[in-house]
Short mmCIF file of C-alpha atoms and ligand atoms in Angstrom, two decimals:
data_model
loop_
_atom_site.label_atom_id
_atom_site.label_comp_id
_atom_site.label_asym_id
_atom_site.label_seq_id
_atom_site.Cartn_x
_atom_site.Cartn_y
_atom_site.Cartn_z
CA MET A 1 25.91 -0.43 -6.95
CA VAL A 2 23.04 0.17 -4.54
CA THR A 3 20.72 -2.33 -2.83
CA SER A 4 17.56 -1.52 -0.92
CA ARG A 5 15.00 -3.53 0.98
CA SER A 6 11.33 -2.80 1.57
CA THR A 7 8.06 -4.36 2.71
CA PRO A 8 4.34 -3.92 1.99
CA ASN A 9 1.98 -1.81 4.05
CA ILE A 10 -1.66 -2.37 4.93
CA ALA A 11 -4.00 0.60 4.58
CA LEU A 12 -6.42 1.52 7.37
CA ILE A 13 -7.83 4.47 5.43
CA LYS A 14 -7.64 3.31 1.83
CA TYR A 15 -6.28 5.16 -1.16
CA TRP A 16 -8.77 4.66 -4.01
CA GLY A 17 -9.04 7.02 -6.98
CA ASN A 18 -6.85 9.84 -8.20
CA ARG A 19 -7.20 13.56 -8.72
CA HIS A 20 -4.46 13.20 -11.39
CA ASP A 21 -3.93 9.76 -12.93
CA ALA A 22 -0.56 10.15 -14.66
CA TYR A 23 1.18 11.36 -11.49
CA ARG A 24 -0.88 9.11 -9.21
CA LEU A 25 -1.98 12.06 -7.11
CA PRO A 26 -4.61 10.61 -4.77
CA ALA A 27 -8.10 12.09 -4.56
CA ALA A 28 -7.99 11.75 -0.76
CA ASP A 29 -5.41 11.15 1.98
CA SER A 30 -4.81 7.66 3.41
CA VAL A 31 -3.22 5.92 6.42
CA SER A 32 -1.37 2.61 6.71
CA ILE A 33 0.78 0.40 8.86
CA THR A 34 4.12 -0.64 7.39
CA LEU A 35 4.65 -4.40 7.76
CA ASP A 36 7.93 -6.10 8.65
CA THR A 37 7.55 -8.95 6.17
CA PRO A 38 7.57 -10.28 3.40
CA CYS A 39 10.59 -8.45 1.94
CA VAL A 40 11.54 -7.20 -1.49
CA GLU A 41 15.15 -6.34 -2.38
CA VAL A 42 16.23 -4.26 -5.35
CA THR A 43 19.78 -3.94 -6.67
CA MET A 44 20.79 -1.34 -9.25
CA LYS A 45 24.11 -1.32 -11.10
CA HIS A 46 25.56 0.58 -14.03
CA SER A 47 25.18 -1.48 -17.16
CA PRO A 48 25.83 -1.04 -20.91
CA SER A 49 22.09 -1.35 -21.62
CA PHE A 50 18.83 -1.29 -19.66
CA MET A 51 18.06 -4.65 -18.03
CA PHE A 52 15.33 -5.76 -15.64
CA GLN A 53 15.23 -9.10 -13.92
CA SER A 54 12.96 -10.42 -11.21
CA PHE A 55 13.48 -13.45 -8.98
CA LEU A 56 11.14 -15.29 -6.61
CA SER A 57 12.14 -16.25 -3.08
CA ASP A 58 13.24 -19.75 -4.19
CA GLY A 59 15.71 -18.15 -6.63
CA THR A 60 13.80 -18.95 -9.82
CA GLU A 61 13.55 -16.16 -12.34
CA LYS A 62 10.10 -14.70 -12.79
CA VAL A 63 9.42 -13.92 -16.43
CA LEU A 64 8.28 -10.31 -16.42
CA LYS A 65 5.24 -9.48 -18.50
CA GLU A 66 5.58 -6.70 -21.04
CA LYS A 67 3.20 -4.54 -19.03
CA ASP A 68 5.33 -4.98 -15.86
CA ILE A 69 8.47 -3.86 -17.70
CA ALA A 70 6.57 -0.94 -19.27
CA ARG A 71 5.41 0.13 -15.79
CA ILE A 72 8.95 0.07 -14.38
CA GLU A 73 10.26 2.02 -17.41
CA HIS A 74 7.45 4.56 -17.12
CA HIS A 75 8.20 4.94 -13.41
CA LEU A 76 11.84 5.63 -14.25
CA SER A 77 10.92 8.33 -16.75
CA LEU A 78 8.59 10.01 -14.21
CA THR A 79 11.34 9.76 -11.59
CA LYS A 80 13.70 11.58 -14.01
CA GLU A 81 11.02 14.23 -14.59
CA PHE A 82 10.71 14.77 -10.83
CA LEU A 83 14.48 14.87 -10.30
CA ALA A 84 14.81 17.39 -13.16
CA GLU A 85 12.40 19.59 -11.20
CA ARG A 86 14.81 19.29 -8.27
CA ASN A 87 17.64 20.41 -10.61
CA LEU A 88 19.05 16.89 -10.87
CA PRO A 89 18.28 16.02 -14.52
CA ASP A 90 21.25 13.62 -14.87
CA ALA A 91 21.18 11.99 -11.44
CA ILE A 92 20.19 8.57 -12.79
CA PRO A 93 22.64 6.94 -15.22
CA GLU A 94 21.49 6.47 -18.83
CA SER A 95 21.43 2.70 -18.45
CA LEU A 96 21.07 0.49 -15.43
CA SER A 97 20.62 -3.12 -14.54
CA VAL A 98 17.76 -3.54 -12.08
CA VAL A 99 17.31 -6.81 -10.20
CA ILE A 100 14.23 -7.38 -8.04
CA ARG A 101 14.11 -10.23 -5.52
CA SER A 102 10.67 -10.67 -4.00
CA ALA A 103 9.33 -13.00 -1.34
CA ILE A 104 5.76 -11.82 -2.06
CA PRO A 105 3.49 -13.85 -4.33
CA PRO A 106 2.11 -11.29 -6.81
CA ALA A 107 -1.48 -9.96 -6.94
CA ILE A 108 -2.92 -11.72 -3.89
CA GLY A 109 -3.90 -8.74 -1.80
CA ILE A 110 -0.56 -8.27 -0.10
CA ALA A 111 0.68 -5.11 -1.70
CA SER A 112 3.65 -6.34 -3.71
CA SER A 113 3.70 -3.20 -5.85
CA ALA A 114 4.04 -1.06 -2.71
CA ALA A 115 7.13 -3.00 -1.62
CA VAL A 116 8.66 -3.08 -5.12
CA PHE A 117 8.19 0.61 -5.96
CA SER A 118 9.32 1.79 -2.51
CA ALA A 119 12.47 -0.34 -2.86
CA LEU A 120 13.06 1.06 -6.39
CA ALA A 121 12.51 4.59 -5.05
CA LYS A 122 15.09 4.04 -2.29
CA CYS A 123 17.67 3.05 -4.91
CA TYR A 124 16.87 6.00 -7.22
CA ALA A 125 16.96 8.39 -4.25
CA ALA A 126 20.38 7.00 -3.26
CA LEU A 127 21.67 7.40 -6.84
CA ALA A 128 20.42 11.01 -6.74
CA GLY A 129 22.54 11.77 -3.67
CA ASN A 130 20.31 10.50 -0.87
CA ARG A 131 17.15 12.52 -1.30
CA SER A 132 14.99 13.23 1.77
CA ASP A 133 12.36 10.69 2.85
CA LYS A 134 9.68 13.08 1.59
CA ASP A 135 11.22 13.20 -1.90
CA THR A 136 11.78 9.41 -1.82
CA SER A 137 8.09 8.94 -1.00
CA ILE A 138 7.17 11.10 -4.01
CA ILE A 139 9.36 8.93 -6.26
CA ALA A 140 7.71 5.78 -4.83
CA ARG A 141 4.23 7.28 -5.38
CA LEU A 142 4.95 7.73 -9.09
CA GLY A 143 5.10 3.93 -9.43
CA SER A 144 2.32 2.97 -7.02
CA GLY A 145 0.44 5.41 -4.81
CA SER A 146 0.51 3.15 -1.78
CA ALA A 147 4.29 2.61 -2.19
CA ALA A 148 4.85 6.14 -0.91
CA ARG A 149 3.77 4.95 2.55
CA SER A 150 6.28 2.05 2.71
CA ILE A 151 9.18 4.54 2.72
CA PHE A 152 8.47 5.12 6.42
CA GLY A 153 8.16 2.62 9.24
CA GLY A 154 5.31 2.37 11.73
CA PHE A 155 2.10 4.30 11.11
CA VAL A 156 2.15 6.43 7.97
CA ALA A 157 -0.09 8.90 6.14
CA LEU A 158 -0.12 9.69 2.43
CA VAL A 159 -1.22 13.31 2.24
CA ASN A 160 -2.10 15.85 -0.38
CA ASP A 161 -0.09 18.98 0.16
CA PRO A 162 -2.51 21.37 1.93
CA GLU A 163 -1.28 24.17 -0.37
CA SER A 164 -2.41 22.22 -3.46
CA ARG A 165 -6.04 22.23 -2.27
CA ASN A 166 -6.22 26.01 -2.62
CA LEU A 167 -4.61 26.19 -6.04
CA LYS A 168 -6.23 26.07 -9.47
CA ASP A 169 -6.24 22.76 -11.34
CA GLU A 170 -2.89 22.91 -13.07
CA ALA A 171 -0.86 24.09 -10.09
CA SER A 172 -2.61 21.62 -7.78
CA SER A 173 -1.51 18.74 -10.04
CA GLN A 174 2.18 19.27 -9.50
CA ILE A 175 4.23 16.09 -9.43
CA SER A 176 5.35 16.76 -5.83
CA SER A 177 1.95 17.72 -4.40
CA ALA A 178 1.33 14.44 -2.49
CA TYR A 179 3.79 12.63 -0.25
CA ALA A 180 3.99 10.36 2.78
CA SER A 181 4.78 11.33 6.34
CA GLN A 182 5.16 9.31 9.52
CA ILE A 183 2.43 9.48 12.18
CA ALA A 184 4.28 7.32 14.74
CA ASP A 185 7.22 4.94 14.47
CA GLU A 186 7.24 1.14 14.66
CA HIS A 187 7.75 1.14 18.46
CA HIS A 188 4.67 3.26 19.21
CA TRP A 189 2.03 0.48 19.42
CA PRO A 190 2.79 -3.22 18.93
CA LEU A 191 0.15 -4.46 16.49
CA PHE A 192 0.18 -7.61 14.36
CA ASP A 193 -1.25 -8.43 10.94
CA ILE A 194 -2.32 -12.04 10.43
CA ILE A 195 -3.06 -12.36 6.73
CA ILE A 196 -5.45 -14.98 5.36
CA VAL A 197 -5.11 -15.56 1.61
CA PRO A 198 -8.05 -17.59 0.31
CA THR A 199 -6.85 -17.71 -3.30
CA MET A 200 -3.50 -17.43 -5.02
CA GLU A 201 -5.05 -16.52 -8.37
CA GLU A 202 -3.85 -13.27 -9.92
CA LYS A 203 -6.60 -10.66 -9.97
CA LYS A 204 -8.06 -9.72 -13.36
CA VAL A 205 -8.20 -5.94 -12.95
CA GLY A 206 -5.24 -4.34 -11.19
CA SER A 207 -5.55 -1.33 -8.93
CA THR A 208 -4.01 1.08 -11.47
CA GLU A 209 -6.98 0.57 -13.85
CA GLY A 210 -9.38 0.53 -10.89
CA HIS A 211 -8.19 3.93 -9.61
CA HIS A 212 -8.79 5.47 -13.06
CA MET A 213 -12.50 4.55 -12.97
CA ALA A 214 -13.23 5.29 -9.28
CA HIS A 215 -14.80 8.64 -10.20
CA THR A 216 -17.58 6.81 -12.12
CA SER A 217 -19.05 5.52 -8.84
CA PRO A 218 -21.92 7.68 -7.56
CA LEU A 219 -20.53 7.00 -4.06
CA PHE A 220 -17.07 8.41 -4.82
CA PRO A 221 -17.58 12.12 -3.99
CA ARG A 222 -19.08 11.22 -0.61
CA ARG A 223 -16.16 8.90 0.10
CA VAL A 224 -13.58 11.62 -0.62
CA GLU A 225 -15.52 14.05 1.55
CA ALA A 226 -15.85 11.60 4.47
CA ILE A 227 -12.11 10.92 4.47
CA THR A 228 -11.13 14.54 4.07
CA GLN A 229 -13.52 15.91 6.69
CA ARG A 230 -13.48 13.15 9.27
CA ARG A 231 -12.05 9.65 8.77
CA GLN A 232 -8.39 10.47 8.14
CA GLN A 233 -8.19 12.50 11.35
CA GLN A 234 -10.20 9.94 13.36
CA CYS A 235 -7.76 7.26 12.29
CA ILE A 236 -4.70 9.36 13.17
CA ASP A 237 -6.23 10.25 16.56
CA ALA A 238 -7.00 6.59 17.31
CA ILE A 239 -3.39 5.64 16.47
CA LEU A 240 -1.89 8.40 18.61
CA ALA A 241 -4.20 7.51 21.54
CA LYS A 242 -3.71 3.73 20.94
CA ASP A 243 -7.49 3.42 21.06
CA PHE A 244 -8.19 0.05 19.41
CA GLU A 245 -11.98 0.32 19.43
CA LYS A 246 -11.88 3.64 17.58
CA LEU A 247 -9.29 2.29 15.15
CA GLN A 248 -11.47 -0.75 14.46
CA ALA A 249 -14.58 1.34 13.82
CA VAL A 250 -13.00 3.77 11.39
CA THR A 251 -10.89 1.12 9.58
CA GLU A 252 -13.79 -1.25 8.93
CA GLU A 253 -16.09 1.62 7.93
CA ASP A 254 -13.53 2.81 5.40
CA CYS A 255 -12.84 -0.69 4.06
CA TRP A 256 -16.52 -1.44 3.30
CA ASP A 257 -16.93 2.06 1.87
CA MET A 258 -14.04 1.51 -0.57
CA HIS A 259 -15.44 -1.87 -1.67
CA ASN A 260 -18.87 -0.24 -2.20
CA VAL A 261 -17.22 2.36 -4.44
CA MET A 262 -15.40 -0.41 -6.34
CA ARG A 263 -18.62 -2.37 -6.86
CA THR A 264 -20.56 0.67 -8.08
CA GLN A 265 -17.95 2.04 -10.47
CA THR A 266 -18.07 1.30 -14.21
CA PRO A 267 -17.02 -1.36 -14.98
CA SER A 268 -17.93 -2.83 -11.61
CA LEU A 269 -15.10 -4.36 -9.56
CA GLN A 270 -15.81 -7.12 -7.07
CA TYR A 271 -12.54 -8.09 -5.41
CA LEU A 272 -14.10 -9.89 -2.43
CA ASN A 273 -15.40 -13.46 -2.60
CA ASP A 274 -17.57 -15.76 -0.46
CA GLU A 275 -14.58 -16.73 1.66
CA THR A 276 -13.91 -13.07 2.49
CA TYR A 277 -17.48 -12.56 3.69
CA ARG A 278 -17.43 -15.79 5.70
CA ILE A 279 -14.13 -14.93 7.40
CA THR A 280 -15.15 -11.37 8.29
CA GLU A 281 -18.47 -12.61 9.75
CA GLU A 282 -16.71 -15.25 11.82
CA ILE A 283 -14.26 -12.64 13.09
CA GLU A 284 -17.13 -10.37 14.13
CA ASP A 285 -18.64 -13.29 16.11
CA LEU A 286 -15.32 -14.27 17.67
CA ARG A 287 -14.58 -10.67 18.62
CA GLU A 288 -17.93 -10.28 20.32
CA ARG A 289 -17.76 -13.63 22.12
CA GLU A 290 -14.19 -13.31 23.39
CA HIS A 291 -13.84 -9.49 23.52
CA LEU A 292 -10.73 -9.57 21.36
CA PRO A 293 -8.96 -6.46 20.06
CA VAL A 294 -8.95 -7.48 16.40
CA LEU A 295 -10.07 -5.69 13.24
CA TYR A 296 -10.27 -6.78 9.62
CA THR A 297 -9.54 -5.00 6.38
CA MET A 298 -9.24 -5.99 2.70
CA ASP A 299 -7.42 -4.28 -0.20
CA ALA A 300 -7.97 -4.99 -3.90
CA GLY A 301 -8.38 -8.74 -3.45
CA PRO A 302 -10.18 -11.34 -1.30
CA THR A 303 -7.27 -11.51 1.20
CA VAL A 304 -8.31 -10.67 4.77
CA HIS A 305 -5.89 -8.80 7.01
CA LEU A 306 -6.58 -9.38 10.72
CA ILE A 307 -4.89 -6.62 12.69
CA CYS A 308 -4.74 -7.24 16.41
CA GLU A 309 -3.13 -6.32 19.69
CA GLU A 310 -0.82 -8.79 21.42
CA GLU A 311 -3.49 -10.10 23.80
CA ALA A 312 -5.53 -11.38 20.82
CA LEU A 313 -2.58 -12.77 18.86
CA ASP A 314 -2.75 -16.44 19.91
CA ALA A 315 -6.51 -16.66 19.31
CA ILE A 316 -6.22 -14.95 15.91
CA LYS A 317 -3.35 -17.20 14.81
CA ARG A 318 -5.40 -20.24 15.86
CA PHE A 319 -8.39 -18.93 13.91
CA ALA A 320 -6.26 -18.25 10.82
CA HIS A 321 -4.51 -21.60 10.78
CA ALA A 322 -7.86 -23.40 11.14
CA GLN A 323 -9.00 -21.99 7.75
CA LYS A 324 -9.04 -24.63 5.03
CA ASN A 325 -7.31 -24.07 1.67
CA CYS A 326 -5.87 -20.72 2.74
CA ARG A 327 -2.30 -19.47 2.92
CA ILE A 328 -1.39 -17.60 6.10
CA PHE A 329 1.24 -14.87 6.51
CA GLU A 330 2.17 -13.47 9.91
CA SER A 331 3.66 -10.03 10.24
CA SER A 332 4.11 -7.20 12.68
CA ILE A 333 5.07 -3.55 12.28
CA GLY A 334 8.11 -2.77 10.16
CA LYS A 335 10.70 -0.02 10.00
CA GLY A 336 10.11 0.93 6.36
CA ALA A 337 12.33 0.93 3.28
CA GLU A 338 16.09 1.12 3.74
CA VAL A 339 19.30 1.10 1.73
CA ILE A 340 21.26 -1.96 2.83
CA GLU A 341 24.31 -1.56 0.56
CA ASN A 342 25.69 1.45 -1.27
O1 PMV B 401 -0.85 1.70 -4.84
P1 PMV B 401 -1.86 1.00 -5.64
O2 PMV B 401 -2.07 1.67 -6.96
O3 PMV B 401 -1.58 -0.44 -5.76
O4 PMV B 401 -3.28 1.15 -4.90
C1 PMV B 401 -3.53 0.59 -3.65
C2 PMV B 401 -4.97 0.47 -3.41
C3 PMV B 401 -5.39 -0.26 -2.15
O5 PMV B 401 -4.48 -1.26 -1.81
C4 PMV B 401 -6.73 -0.91 -2.44
C5 PMV B 401 -5.59 0.68 -0.97
C6 PMV B 401 -4.35 1.22 -0.31
O6 PMV B 401 -4.41 2.35 0.16
O7 PMV B 401 -3.33 0.50 -0.22
#
C-alpha cells in the first residue's frame, strides 16, 4: 500500500496549448508557485480488479463521471508506456484499488487536476521503485500538464527539454521531453495566495479540450514566442531577485495574454466573468492607493488569485472577505507532493 499527498499550484507564466496533445507536451514553458493547501490524498493498494473511488473532504463519496474514470485509466496506460521506456514494463501491478480524497471543490479555478495527478504520480513512482522527481513530474504531466509542477515545492518551472527543440518532429515529441524543475524552494520568498471564488459552478469546457484548440487563435504563435524569448526568463529572474514589481508586471501580462488567446481560439473560450473584471479593477485601485505588493492572476475559470507579500496580507484578506457571494481560500507556499505512507 502507498499513500501520497499533494496540493495545487498557481501558474505565473501559464501553460496553454500543446506541441503534442496525447503526451501533453506543452507548446511553451511555464512557471508556478506550489500552494500548501487544499490537499489531495491518494492511496493505492493491490486489488483483485481495478477500482477507483473518490471522496470529498466531508467523507461523502463523489460519484465519478465516466470521463473522469477514463482519464485516470488513460493516464495509467501512458504511465506504463513511460515506465516501459525506462525498462520497467511491469512496475505497476495489473490491478489496483485507487482511492482519492480531495478537499478541493472541482472545476472552480483551483487546479484540482494538478493536485490529483501529482498525487497519483507520486504513488506510481513509489510503486516503480521511487523514481526521481524529474521522472515523477513526467508521469504527473501525462495526466495534467500543470500537475508536473506540483511534484516540487516552492517556485517551479515546467520546461521543454532544450534538446527537443533542435530535433525533428518525431524525436521532439518523445514522452519524456518536458518535465518540471525547481527554481527555488518554499523557504525562498514568503508569498501568500488569497483565492476569491465568485462561482462554484463547474466550467463547461475543461482545460484539456481548451489546450487542443489553442493553436486556432491568431494570437497563439506570438504568445509562444513571447514566453520562449522573454517572459519565462523574466519571471524566473524576478523570483530569484524577489522583485515583486517585476513579478507583478510579467505575471499579469501573461495572464491577460492567455485569456486573449482563449477568447480568440475556435470555439471561443471566455472563462472570466463580470465579477473577475470588477475584482481585478478594484485590486488595481487598492494597489495604487495603498502601495501594496499584490498581484492577480486567473486560470481557466473566473476565480481570482491574489498573490501578495506579507506586508499586504491583512489588507488583502480584508478585501477578499468583504466580497459578497464569494468563497475565500487562504494559502501560502507548499513543499510539493510527498509519499506519506509506503
Ligand atoms: O494542467 P491543465 O491541463 O489543467 O492545464 C492548466 C492550464 C492553466 O491552469 C490555465 C494554466 C496553468 O499553467 O496552470
